């Protein structure tokens, strides 16, 4: 056996299905051997007593995404992927967004330009299809899916992004034929617009009324509609950023009827509530996201859904808008009406540690569920498995060694994103990634990034083959 590049010895290795104490031999950026590795290596790291998981796959984040309201995201592909890496994520999937009137190809070319030379970790793109013209449906999107852009988001709300039910049917039918994975933002647009107007007429424009403009029934109805459309076409879809028990119940019922509906939730729906939007002054704007955070009861149901398998994917939905300044949350003014506040919260770096600390360490989910939610299932659903998402011979050596013995208080100044706040300020966490490897290269150690900006590689995704489940 020729010399390996690296052996990590005696780690407690956890995957979505197994746990074992053993060695990992790495050559050419890939896992070459598992178990007891007797070969020599250029470098040996002893990880005795340390938990190791696959590097995270963040299946939903926004980096340097152009907007129509004049806001500018605080994180680009450099700062966003740096922050992700510190948090144990080694693959990100942000969104290349089609502008209405433009082609998808233009969005992708623009997005590749934005990424060029910047990512610290590997990355792929989801598409956002906002203008499914006959050319997009007949030529452009099928060609792009075959080129490896196999997952796209459909919005049921937002004027500049939403598509009609009929257009959703067209897109789902195309996804079925081409083996793509549609992701759906499920909120009823007319209800939001109607309620927002009503609230504004009553002078209710502070951040806390954002939650009142988007009650759970709005998410439940749209989730039901999205599921019905998918059922009609007979194609799997994934409902993104599910926030409420009401919407989750729709998914659970569909799944129990044997319909292939996948679902994603995010940290903001486990750790924030609508009360966080009612913080004094404009502070609540920090937690404005859509769908909005709900109640403690909803949080408990979301935890149950993570445990029981209603949710397959736990993503950050990192949407990096700074609080101070004029390009983020305050783009429409220092105390703008809630409707003009950019939607989203940062969380690309905290996603895995929050779930490890509050989920695994507190016994709400087991370590296998953690790995599946944060890495394996998103890699499978988005066509990156087995290259990404697990620890098996031949996969990329994307690995995290955890420190679970040094509790700390989370503050924004220890994070590496370019956003000036974290919604989780002051939380006590028990776990944090100590060492992060990307394709066998140690990129994070002792709170320092050793990985070069621009080393991240673009990832093409595989198509879903007909009749194959996206998740084992
Ligand atoms: N949808 C997202 O996916 N992210 C941020 C805001 C939104 O509405
Ligand atoms: Zn969305
Ligand atoms: Zn998002």
Short mmCIF file of C-alpha atoms and ligand atoms in Angstrom, two decimals:
data_model
loop_
_atom_site.label_atom_id
_atom_site.label_comp_id
_atom_site.label_asym_id
_atom_site.label_seq_id
_atom_site.Cartn_x
_atom_site.Cartn_y
_atom_site.Cartn_z
CA UNK A 1 0.00 0.00 0.00
CA UNK A 2 1.47 3.35 -1.00
CA UNK A 3 1.79 6.14 1.53
CA UNK A 4 -1.38 8.01 2.47
CA UNK A 5 -1.55 11.78 2.75
CA UNK A 6 -3.21 11.74 6.16
CA UNK A 7 -4.46 9.34 8.79
CA UNK A 8 -6.85 10.48 11.48
CA UNK A 9 -6.62 7.86 14.22
CA UNK A 10 -9.04 6.70 16.92
CA UNK A 11 -11.88 9.09 16.18
CA UNK A 12 -15.43 8.23 17.16
CA UNK A 13 -16.80 8.36 13.65
CA UNK A 14 -20.54 8.93 13.22
CA UNK A 15 -22.47 8.62 9.99
CA UNK A 16 -26.20 8.65 9.28
CA UNK A 17 -26.30 4.91 10.01
CA UNK A 18 -23.22 3.86 11.96
CA UNK A 19 -20.80 4.77 14.67
CA UNK A 20 -17.38 3.23 15.18
CA UNK A 21 -14.06 4.06 16.77
CA UNK A 22 -11.32 3.81 14.21
CA UNK A 23 -8.97 5.37 11.71
CA UNK A 24 -9.56 7.19 8.48
CA UNK A 25 -6.91 7.07 5.79
CA UNK A 26 -6.98 9.86 3.25
CA UNK A 27 -5.31 10.01 -0.16
CA UNK A 28 -5.80 12.55 -2.94
CA UNK A 29 -8.53 14.31 -1.01
CA UNK A 30 -10.62 11.19 -0.65
CA UNK A 31 -11.35 8.68 2.08
CA UNK A 32 -9.15 5.75 1.10
CA UNK A 33 -9.39 3.46 4.12
CA UNK A 34 -11.62 3.07 7.15
CA UNK A 35 -11.22 0.99 10.28
CA UNK A 36 -7.73 -0.04 11.34
CA UNK A 37 -5.32 1.67 8.96
CA UNK A 38 -1.83 0.16 8.97
CA UNK A 39 -0.33 2.12 6.08
CA UNK A 40 2.08 5.03 6.55
CA UNK A 41 1.04 8.61 6.02
CA UNK A 42 2.72 11.98 5.62
CA UNK A 43 0.68 13.26 8.55
CA UNK A 44 -1.06 11.53 11.44
CA UNK A 45 -3.61 13.21 13.71
CA UNK A 46 -4.71 11.49 16.89
CA UNK A 47 -8.39 12.15 17.50
CA UNK A 48 -8.83 9.75 20.42
CA UNK A 49 -12.04 10.43 22.28
CA UNK A 50 -13.20 12.99 19.74
CA UNK A 51 -16.43 12.88 17.80
CA UNK A 52 -16.11 13.05 14.01
CA UNK A 53 -18.95 13.65 11.56
CA UNK A 54 -19.09 14.32 7.83
CA UNK A 55 -18.63 17.94 6.81
CA UNK A 56 -21.96 19.69 6.60
CA UNK A 57 -23.89 20.23 3.40
CA UNK A 58 -25.88 23.44 3.76
CA UNK A 59 -28.70 22.83 1.33
CA UNK A 60 -30.09 26.35 1.46
CA UNK A 61 -28.20 29.61 1.88
CA UNK A 62 -28.01 32.95 0.08
CA UNK A 63 -24.67 34.51 -0.83
CA UNK A 64 -24.16 37.66 -2.88
CA UNK A 65 -27.64 37.26 -4.33
CA UNK A 66 -28.77 40.37 -6.20
CA UNK A 67 -32.03 41.90 -4.96
CA UNK A 68 -34.65 44.21 -6.42
CA UNK A 69 -35.08 46.43 -3.34
CA UNK A 70 -31.59 47.93 -3.36
CA UNK A 71 -30.34 45.85 -0.45
CA UNK A 72 -26.94 44.18 -0.67
CA UNK A 73 -26.09 40.94 1.06
CA UNK A 74 -23.28 41.31 3.56
CA UNK A 75 -21.72 37.98 2.62
CA UNK A 76 -20.25 37.07 -0.72
CA UNK A 77 -18.73 33.73 -1.67
CA UNK A 78 -15.55 34.56 0.27
CA UNK A 79 -16.98 35.60 3.64
CA UNK A 80 -20.00 33.32 3.42
CA UNK A 81 -17.99 30.17 2.74
CA UNK A 82 -15.36 31.15 5.31
CA UNK A 83 -18.09 31.47 7.91
CA UNK A 84 -19.64 28.18 6.80
CA UNK A 85 -16.28 26.43 7.13
CA UNK A 86 -15.75 27.65 10.69
CA UNK A 87 -19.14 26.17 11.50
CA UNK A 88 -18.32 22.75 10.08
CA UNK A 89 -20.00 23.10 6.70
CA UNK A 90 -17.89 21.97 3.74
CA UNK A 91 -20.46 22.29 0.93
CA UNK A 92 -22.91 25.11 0.29
CA UNK A 93 -25.78 25.41 -2.15
CA UNK A 94 -26.77 29.06 -2.66
CA UNK A 95 -29.18 30.33 -5.31
CA UNK A 96 -28.67 31.63 -8.84
CA UNK A 97 -31.82 33.68 -9.29
CA UNK A 98 -33.46 34.34 -12.66
CA UNK A 99 -34.69 37.94 -12.98
CA UNK A 100 -38.05 38.17 -14.72
CA UNK A 101 -37.43 39.02 -18.38
CA UNK A 102 -33.95 37.47 -18.31
CA UNK A 103 -32.72 33.99 -19.02
CA UNK A 104 -31.66 31.37 -16.51
CA UNK A 105 -28.35 31.13 -18.32
CA UNK A 106 -27.70 34.82 -17.58
CA UNK A 107 -28.35 34.20 -13.87
CA UNK A 108 -25.95 31.27 -13.81
CA UNK A 109 -23.20 33.09 -15.68
CA UNK A 110 -23.55 36.04 -13.34
CA UNK A 111 -23.42 33.76 -10.33
CA UNK A 112 -20.34 31.89 -11.54
CA UNK A 113 -18.67 35.29 -11.96
CA UNK A 114 -19.62 36.24 -8.42
CA UNK A 115 -18.17 33.00 -7.07
CA UNK A 116 -15.01 33.06 -9.14
CA UNK A 117 -11.84 32.92 -7.02
CA UNK A 118 -13.67 33.26 -3.72
CA UNK A 119 -15.04 30.10 -2.10
CA UNK A 120 -13.09 28.41 0.67
CA UNK A 121 -15.27 25.28 0.44
CA UNK A 122 -17.04 23.42 -2.35
CA UNK A 123 -20.25 24.81 -3.75
CA UNK A 124 -23.08 24.16 -6.17
CA UNK A 125 -26.04 26.26 -7.26
CA UNK A 126 -29.76 25.92 -6.94
CA UNK A 127 -31.66 27.80 -9.61
CA UNK A 128 -34.59 30.09 -8.87
CA UNK A 129 -37.06 30.03 -11.76
CA UNK A 130 -39.15 33.21 -11.72
CA UNK A 131 -40.03 33.44 -15.41
CA UNK A 132 -40.86 30.05 -16.93
CA UNK A 133 -41.34 31.20 -20.51
CA UNK A 134 -41.89 28.64 -23.28
CA UNK A 135 -38.18 28.88 -24.10
CA UNK A 136 -37.18 28.33 -20.48
CA UNK A 137 -39.50 25.33 -20.20
CA UNK A 138 -38.83 23.91 -23.62
CA UNK A 139 -35.11 24.44 -24.00
CA UNK A 140 -33.18 26.27 -21.34
CA UNK A 141 -34.14 24.48 -18.16
CA UNK A 142 -33.98 20.94 -19.60
CA UNK A 143 -30.51 21.70 -20.97
CA UNK A 144 -29.36 23.13 -17.65
CA UNK A 145 -30.68 20.15 -15.71
CA UNK A 146 -28.68 17.87 -17.99
CA UNK A 147 -25.61 20.03 -17.35
CA UNK A 148 -25.88 19.45 -13.59
CA UNK A 149 -28.21 22.19 -12.34
CA UNK A 150 -30.71 19.64 -11.11
CA UNK A 151 -32.60 21.52 -8.40
CA UNK A 152 -34.59 24.71 -8.61
CA UNK A 153 -36.69 26.83 -6.31
CA UNK A 154 -40.22 27.95 -7.05
CA UNK A 155 -41.73 30.88 -5.12
CA UNK A 156 -45.44 31.13 -4.37
CA UNK A 157 -44.98 34.68 -3.06
CA UNK A 158 -42.94 37.90 -3.69
CA UNK A 159 -43.91 40.03 -6.71
CA UNK A 160 -40.57 39.68 -8.46
CA UNK A 161 -40.28 35.93 -7.93
CA UNK A 162 -43.70 34.32 -7.67
CA UNK A 163 -45.16 32.09 -10.35
CA UNK A 164 -48.78 31.01 -10.86
CA UNK A 165 -50.16 27.58 -10.00
CA UNK A 166 -50.33 26.83 -13.71
CA UNK A 167 -46.65 27.72 -14.07
CA UNK A 168 -45.86 25.54 -11.07
CA UNK A 169 -47.59 22.64 -12.83
CA UNK A 170 -45.46 23.26 -15.93
CA UNK A 171 -42.30 23.28 -13.82
CA UNK A 172 -43.24 20.16 -11.88
CA UNK A 173 -44.08 18.32 -15.08
CA UNK A 174 -40.68 19.27 -16.45
CA UNK A 175 -38.97 18.15 -13.23
CA UNK A 176 -40.69 14.79 -13.49
CA UNK A 177 -39.50 14.22 -17.04
CA UNK A 178 -35.96 15.50 -16.46
CA UNK A 179 -35.37 14.07 -12.98
CA UNK A 180 -34.95 17.42 -11.25
CA UNK A 181 -35.79 18.31 -7.64
CA UNK A 182 -38.16 21.28 -7.22
CA UNK A 183 -38.00 23.23 -3.98
CA UNK A 184 -41.06 25.26 -3.05
CA UNK A 185 -41.42 28.40 -0.95
CA UNK A 186 -44.95 27.87 0.32
CA UNK A 187 -46.84 30.99 1.41
CA UNK A 188 -50.09 32.38 -0.01
CA UNK A 189 -49.16 35.64 -1.73
CA UNK A 190 -52.63 37.22 -1.96
CA UNK A 191 -53.31 36.60 1.72
CA UNK A 192 -50.00 38.23 2.67
CA UNK A 193 -50.67 41.26 0.48
CA UNK A 194 -54.22 41.63 1.79
CA UNK A 195 -53.20 41.35 5.45
CA UNK A 196 -50.21 43.66 4.98
CA UNK A 197 -52.43 46.37 3.51
CA UNK A 198 -54.88 45.95 6.37
CA UNK A 199 -52.13 46.18 9.01
CA UNK A 200 -50.64 49.27 7.35
CA UNK A 201 -54.03 51.00 7.23
CA UNK A 202 -54.22 50.42 10.99
CA UNK A 203 -50.75 51.93 11.43
CA UNK A 204 -49.28 48.56 12.37
CA UNK A 205 -45.97 48.72 10.54
CA UNK A 206 -43.39 47.81 13.23
CA UNK A 207 -41.29 44.64 12.78
CA UNK A 208 -43.53 42.57 15.04
CA UNK A 209 -46.44 42.89 12.60
CA UNK A 210 -44.44 40.97 10.01
CA UNK A 211 -45.47 37.81 11.88
CA UNK A 212 -49.12 38.92 11.91
CA UNK A 213 -49.02 39.47 8.15
CA UNK A 214 -48.01 35.86 7.60
CA UNK A 215 -49.99 33.68 10.05
CA UNK A 216 -49.59 29.92 9.91
CA UNK A 217 -52.78 29.39 7.91
CA UNK A 218 -51.06 31.16 5.02
CA UNK A 219 -48.19 28.71 5.11
CA UNK A 220 -50.49 25.73 5.68
CA UNK A 221 -52.69 26.58 2.69
CA UNK A 222 -49.72 27.04 0.39
CA UNK A 223 -48.05 23.84 1.60
CA UNK A 224 -51.29 21.97 0.97
CA UNK A 225 -51.54 23.48 -2.52
CA UNK A 226 -47.90 22.72 -3.34
CA UNK A 227 -48.37 19.13 -2.20
CA UNK A 228 -51.57 18.82 -4.24
CA UNK A 229 -49.85 20.07 -7.37
CA UNK A 230 -46.97 17.63 -6.81
CA UNK A 231 -49.46 14.82 -6.25
CA UNK A 232 -51.23 15.69 -9.49
CA UNK A 233 -47.99 15.53 -11.45
CA UNK A 234 -46.65 12.62 -9.37
CA UNK A 235 -43.23 14.12 -8.75
CA UNK A 236 -41.22 14.49 -5.53
CA UNK A 237 -40.86 18.06 -4.25
CA UNK A 238 -39.16 19.59 -1.24
CA UNK A 239 -40.93 22.23 0.83
CA UNK A 240 -38.30 24.64 2.10
CA UNK A 241 -38.06 26.48 5.44
CA UNK A 242 -41.11 24.96 7.13
CA UNK A 243 -41.87 27.02 10.22
CA UNK A 244 -45.14 25.81 11.72
CA UNK A 245 -46.94 22.79 13.08
CA UNK A 246 -49.79 23.60 10.67
CA UNK A 247 -47.62 23.33 7.55
CA UNK A 248 -45.73 20.36 8.96
CA UNK A 249 -49.02 18.49 9.47
CA UNK A 250 -49.81 18.85 5.77
CA UNK A 251 -46.46 17.31 4.92
CA UNK A 252 -46.84 14.56 7.50
CA UNK A 253 -50.27 13.63 6.14
CA UNK A 254 -49.01 13.57 2.56
CA UNK A 255 -46.06 11.41 3.57
CA UNK A 256 -48.36 9.01 5.41
CA UNK A 257 -50.36 8.67 2.17
CA UNK A 258 -47.17 7.60 0.44
CA UNK A 259 -46.57 10.81 -1.47
CA UNK A 260 -42.91 11.73 -1.84
CA UNK A 261 -42.75 15.09 -0.15
CA UNK A 262 -39.43 16.16 1.35
CA UNK A 263 -39.19 18.96 3.87
CA UNK A 264 -36.60 21.32 5.23
CA UNK A 265 -36.54 23.35 8.40
CA UNK A 266 -34.00 25.80 9.78
CA UNK A 267 -32.53 26.98 13.10
CA UNK A 268 -34.78 30.06 13.23
CA UNK A 269 -37.81 27.80 13.63
CA UNK A 270 -36.27 25.99 16.59
CA UNK A 271 -34.72 28.89 18.46
CA UNK A 272 -36.73 32.04 17.64
CA UNK A 273 -40.39 32.90 18.14
CA UNK A 274 -42.64 35.72 16.95
CA UNK A 275 -41.86 37.44 20.27
CA UNK A 276 -38.32 38.07 18.99
CA UNK A 277 -39.82 40.33 16.33
CA UNK A 278 -41.37 42.41 19.12
CA UNK A 279 -38.00 43.48 20.57
CA UNK A 280 -37.87 47.21 21.38
CA UNK A 281 -37.57 49.78 18.60
CA UNK A 282 -36.38 48.38 15.30
CA UNK A 283 -34.45 45.49 16.91
CA UNK A 284 -37.12 43.00 15.89
CA UNK A 285 -36.12 43.56 12.25
CA UNK A 286 -33.09 41.38 12.98
CA UNK A 287 -35.43 38.38 13.14
CA UNK A 288 -37.68 39.22 10.19
CA UNK A 289 -37.66 36.25 7.89
CA UNK A 290 -40.26 34.41 5.88
CA UNK A 291 -42.05 32.39 6.95
CA UNK A 292 -41.69 34.11 10.32
CA UNK A 293 -40.69 32.42 13.57
CA UNK A 294 -43.78 31.08 15.38
CA UNK A 295 -44.52 29.89 18.93
CA UNK A 296 -42.87 27.61 21.48
CA UNK A 297 -45.49 25.02 20.65
CA UNK A 298 -44.52 25.16 16.98
CA UNK A 299 -40.88 24.74 17.99
CA UNK A 300 -41.72 21.56 19.89
CA UNK A 301 -43.53 20.14 16.86
CA UNK A 302 -40.61 21.03 14.59
CA UNK A 303 -38.29 19.15 16.96
CA UNK A 304 -40.67 16.19 16.76
CA UNK A 305 -40.62 16.41 12.97
CA UNK A 306 -36.83 16.31 12.99
CA UNK A 307 -36.87 13.28 15.26
CA UNK A 308 -39.52 11.30 13.45
CA UNK A 309 -38.38 11.97 9.90
CA UNK A 310 -40.98 14.46 8.62
CA UNK A 311 -37.96 16.67 7.88
CA UNK A 312 -35.02 15.32 5.93
CA UNK A 313 -33.01 18.53 5.66
CA UNK A 314 -31.78 21.08 8.20
CA UNK A 315 -30.42 24.15 6.39
CA UNK A 316 -29.37 27.59 7.52
CA UNK A 317 -31.36 29.69 5.01
CA UNK A 318 -28.52 32.14 5.70
CA UNK A 319 -29.75 35.49 4.34
CA UNK A 320 -27.07 37.96 5.37
CA UNK A 321 -28.50 41.46 5.83
CA UNK A 322 -26.68 43.69 8.28
CA UNK A 323 -28.69 45.57 10.88
CA UNK A 324 -26.75 48.85 10.86
CA UNK A 325 -25.96 50.83 7.73
CA UNK A 326 -28.20 51.41 4.76
CA UNK A 327 -27.71 48.34 2.63
CA UNK A 328 -29.31 45.67 4.82
CA UNK A 329 -32.28 45.62 7.17
CA UNK A 330 -32.47 49.44 6.99
CA UNK A 331 -32.36 49.77 3.20
CA UNK A 332 -35.75 51.50 3.25
CA UNK A 333 -34.96 53.65 6.28
CA UNK A 334 -33.83 53.46 9.87
CA UNK A 335 -37.26 52.33 11.04
CA UNK A 336 -38.94 51.22 7.84
CA UNK A 337 -42.32 49.53 7.62
CA UNK A 338 -42.00 45.77 8.05
CA UNK A 339 -42.98 45.18 4.41
CA UNK A 340 -39.84 47.02 3.26
CA UNK A 341 -37.40 45.16 5.50
CA UNK A 342 -35.31 42.53 3.67
CA UNK A 343 -36.31 39.03 4.71
CA UNK A 344 -33.88 36.65 6.30
CA UNK A 345 -31.53 35.91 9.17
CA UNK A 346 -27.85 34.94 9.20
CA UNK A 347 -26.88 31.45 10.38
CA UNK A 348 -24.46 29.70 8.05
CA UNK A 349 -21.83 29.32 10.79
CA UNK A 350 -24.14 28.44 13.68
CA UNK A 351 -26.37 25.87 11.94
CA UNK A 352 -24.46 22.72 12.89
CA UNK A 353 -23.34 23.75 16.37
CA UNK A 354 -26.88 24.78 17.34
CA UNK A 355 -28.27 21.41 16.27
CA UNK A 356 -25.41 19.49 17.88
CA UNK A 357 -25.67 21.43 21.16
CA UNK A 358 -29.44 21.66 21.48
CA UNK A 359 -30.34 18.52 19.56
CA UNK A 360 -27.76 15.78 20.09
CA UNK A 361 -26.22 16.87 23.39
CA UNK A 362 -29.63 17.45 24.96
CA UNK A 363 -31.01 14.14 23.71
CA UNK A 364 -33.66 15.54 21.36
CA UNK A 365 -32.21 13.76 18.32
CA UNK A 366 -29.50 11.13 17.99
CA UNK A 367 -26.16 11.60 16.27
CA UNK A 368 -27.28 9.65 13.18
CA UNK A 369 -30.24 11.94 12.68
CA UNK A 370 -27.90 14.91 13.10
CA UNK A 371 -25.61 13.63 10.34
CA UNK A 372 -28.49 12.79 8.07
CA UNK A 373 -30.16 16.19 8.48
CA UNK A 374 -27.03 18.29 8.15
CA UNK A 375 -25.12 16.34 5.50
CA UNK A 376 -26.28 12.99 4.11
CA UNK A 377 -29.88 13.72 3.14
CA UNK A 378 -29.19 17.10 1.50
CA UNK A 379 -26.32 15.50 -0.43
CA UNK A 380 -28.66 12.75 -1.64
CA UNK A 381 -31.61 14.98 -2.42
CA UNK A 382 -29.45 17.44 -4.36
CA UNK A 383 -27.49 14.83 -6.31
CA UNK A 384 -24.11 15.15 -4.56
CA UNK A 385 -24.00 11.78 -2.79
CA UNK A 386 -21.79 9.77 -2.28
CA UNK A 387 -19.10 12.33 -3.16
CA UNK A 388 -20.49 14.50 -0.37
CA UNK A 389 -22.52 13.85 2.77
CA UNK A 390 -21.00 10.77 4.38
CA UNK A 391 -17.80 9.00 5.36
CA UNK A 392 -17.39 6.04 3.03
CA UNK A 393 -14.46 4.78 0.95
CA UNK A 394 -14.08 6.96 -2.13
CA UNK A 395 -15.99 9.99 -0.87
CA UNK A 396 -14.43 13.42 -0.52
CA UNK A 397 -12.66 13.63 2.84
CA UNK A 398 -14.91 16.39 4.18
CA UNK A 399 -14.76 15.87 7.92
CA UNK A 400 -15.43 17.67 11.19
CA UNK A 401 -13.80 16.91 14.53
CA UNK A 402 -15.94 18.32 17.31
CA UNK A 403 -15.14 19.84 20.65
CA UNK A 404 -17.99 18.86 22.94
CA UNK A 405 -16.22 19.68 26.17
CA UNK A 406 -15.89 23.45 26.16
CA UNK A 407 -19.26 25.17 26.68
CA UNK A 408 -19.34 28.82 25.69
CA UNK A 409 -21.64 31.75 25.19
CA UNK A 410 -22.33 32.53 21.56
CA UNK A 411 -21.61 36.12 20.56
CA UNK A 412 -21.43 37.68 17.14
CA UNK A 413 -17.81 38.70 17.57
CA UNK A 414 -16.67 35.08 17.45
CA UNK A 415 -18.39 34.49 14.10
CA UNK A 416 -16.81 35.03 10.71
CA UNK A 417 -19.73 36.14 8.59
CA UNK A 418 -19.85 39.76 7.52
CA UNK A 419 -23.16 40.43 9.27
CA UNK A 420 -23.20 42.68 12.32
CA UNK A 421 -25.42 40.48 14.46
CA UNK A 422 -26.50 36.94 15.19
CA UNK A 423 -30.08 36.26 16.25
CA UNK A 424 -28.65 33.70 18.68
CA UNK A 425 -26.55 36.19 20.68
CA UNK A 426 -26.06 35.00 24.26
CA UNK A 427 -27.08 31.36 23.74
CA UNK A 428 -25.08 28.78 25.67
CA UNK A 429 -23.62 26.19 23.33
CA UNK A 430 -21.86 22.97 24.30
CA UNK A 431 -20.27 22.00 20.99
CA UNK A 432 -18.25 23.62 18.24
CA UNK A 433 -16.15 22.27 15.34
CA UNK A 434 -12.47 22.21 16.29
CA UNK A 435 -11.00 20.85 13.07
CA UNK A 436 -12.59 20.93 9.65
CA UNK A 437 -11.21 19.09 6.62
CA UNK A 438 -12.26 19.75 3.05
CA UNK A 439 -11.13 17.15 0.52
CA UNK A 440 -8.55 16.01 3.05
CA UNK A 441 -7.11 19.47 3.61
CA UNK A 442 -7.22 20.80 7.16
CA UNK A 443 -8.92 24.15 6.57
CA UNK A 444 -9.97 25.08 10.11
CA UNK A 445 -7.81 24.50 13.21
CA UNK A 446 -7.61 26.28 16.55
CA UNK A 447 -10.00 28.99 15.44
CA UNK A 448 -7.96 29.78 12.35
CA UNK A 449 -8.69 29.29 8.70
CA UNK A 450 -5.84 27.52 6.91
CA UNK A 451 -7.73 27.10 3.66
CA UNK A 452 -7.02 29.46 0.79
CA UNK A 453 -9.77 31.66 -0.55
CA UNK A 454 -10.72 30.30 -3.97
CA UNK A 455 -9.81 26.67 -3.19
CA UNK A 456 -13.49 25.68 -3.21
CA UNK A 457 -14.60 23.69 -6.25
CA UNK A 458 -17.84 23.99 -8.17
CA UNK A 459 -20.02 20.87 -7.93
CA UNK A 460 -22.36 19.58 -10.60
CA UNK A 461 -25.36 17.65 -9.34
CA UNK A 462 -26.69 14.35 -10.59
CA UNK A 463 -30.26 13.95 -11.72
CA UNK A 464 -32.78 11.92 -9.78
CA UNK A 465 -33.22 8.71 -11.71
CA UNK A 466 -36.80 7.73 -12.37
CA UNK A 467 -38.34 5.63 -9.66
CA UNK A 468 -35.40 6.08 -7.30
CA UNK A 469 -35.99 7.56 -3.89
CA UNK A 470 -33.83 10.60 -3.26
CA UNK A 471 -33.27 9.57 0.34
CA UNK A 472 -32.55 6.06 1.50
N1 LIG B 1 -37.06 32.85 1.44
C1 LIG B 1 -35.89 32.30 1.58
O1 LIG B 1 -35.68 31.21 1.12
N2 LIG B 1 -34.91 32.95 2.22
C2 LIG B 1 -35.05 34.21 2.78
C3 LIG B 1 -36.35 34.82 2.63
C4 LIG B 1 -37.36 34.02 1.93
O2 LIG B 1 -38.49 34.43 1.79
ZN1 LIG B 2 -37.99 31.08 0.53
ZN1 LIG B 3 -33.78 31.14 1.54
#
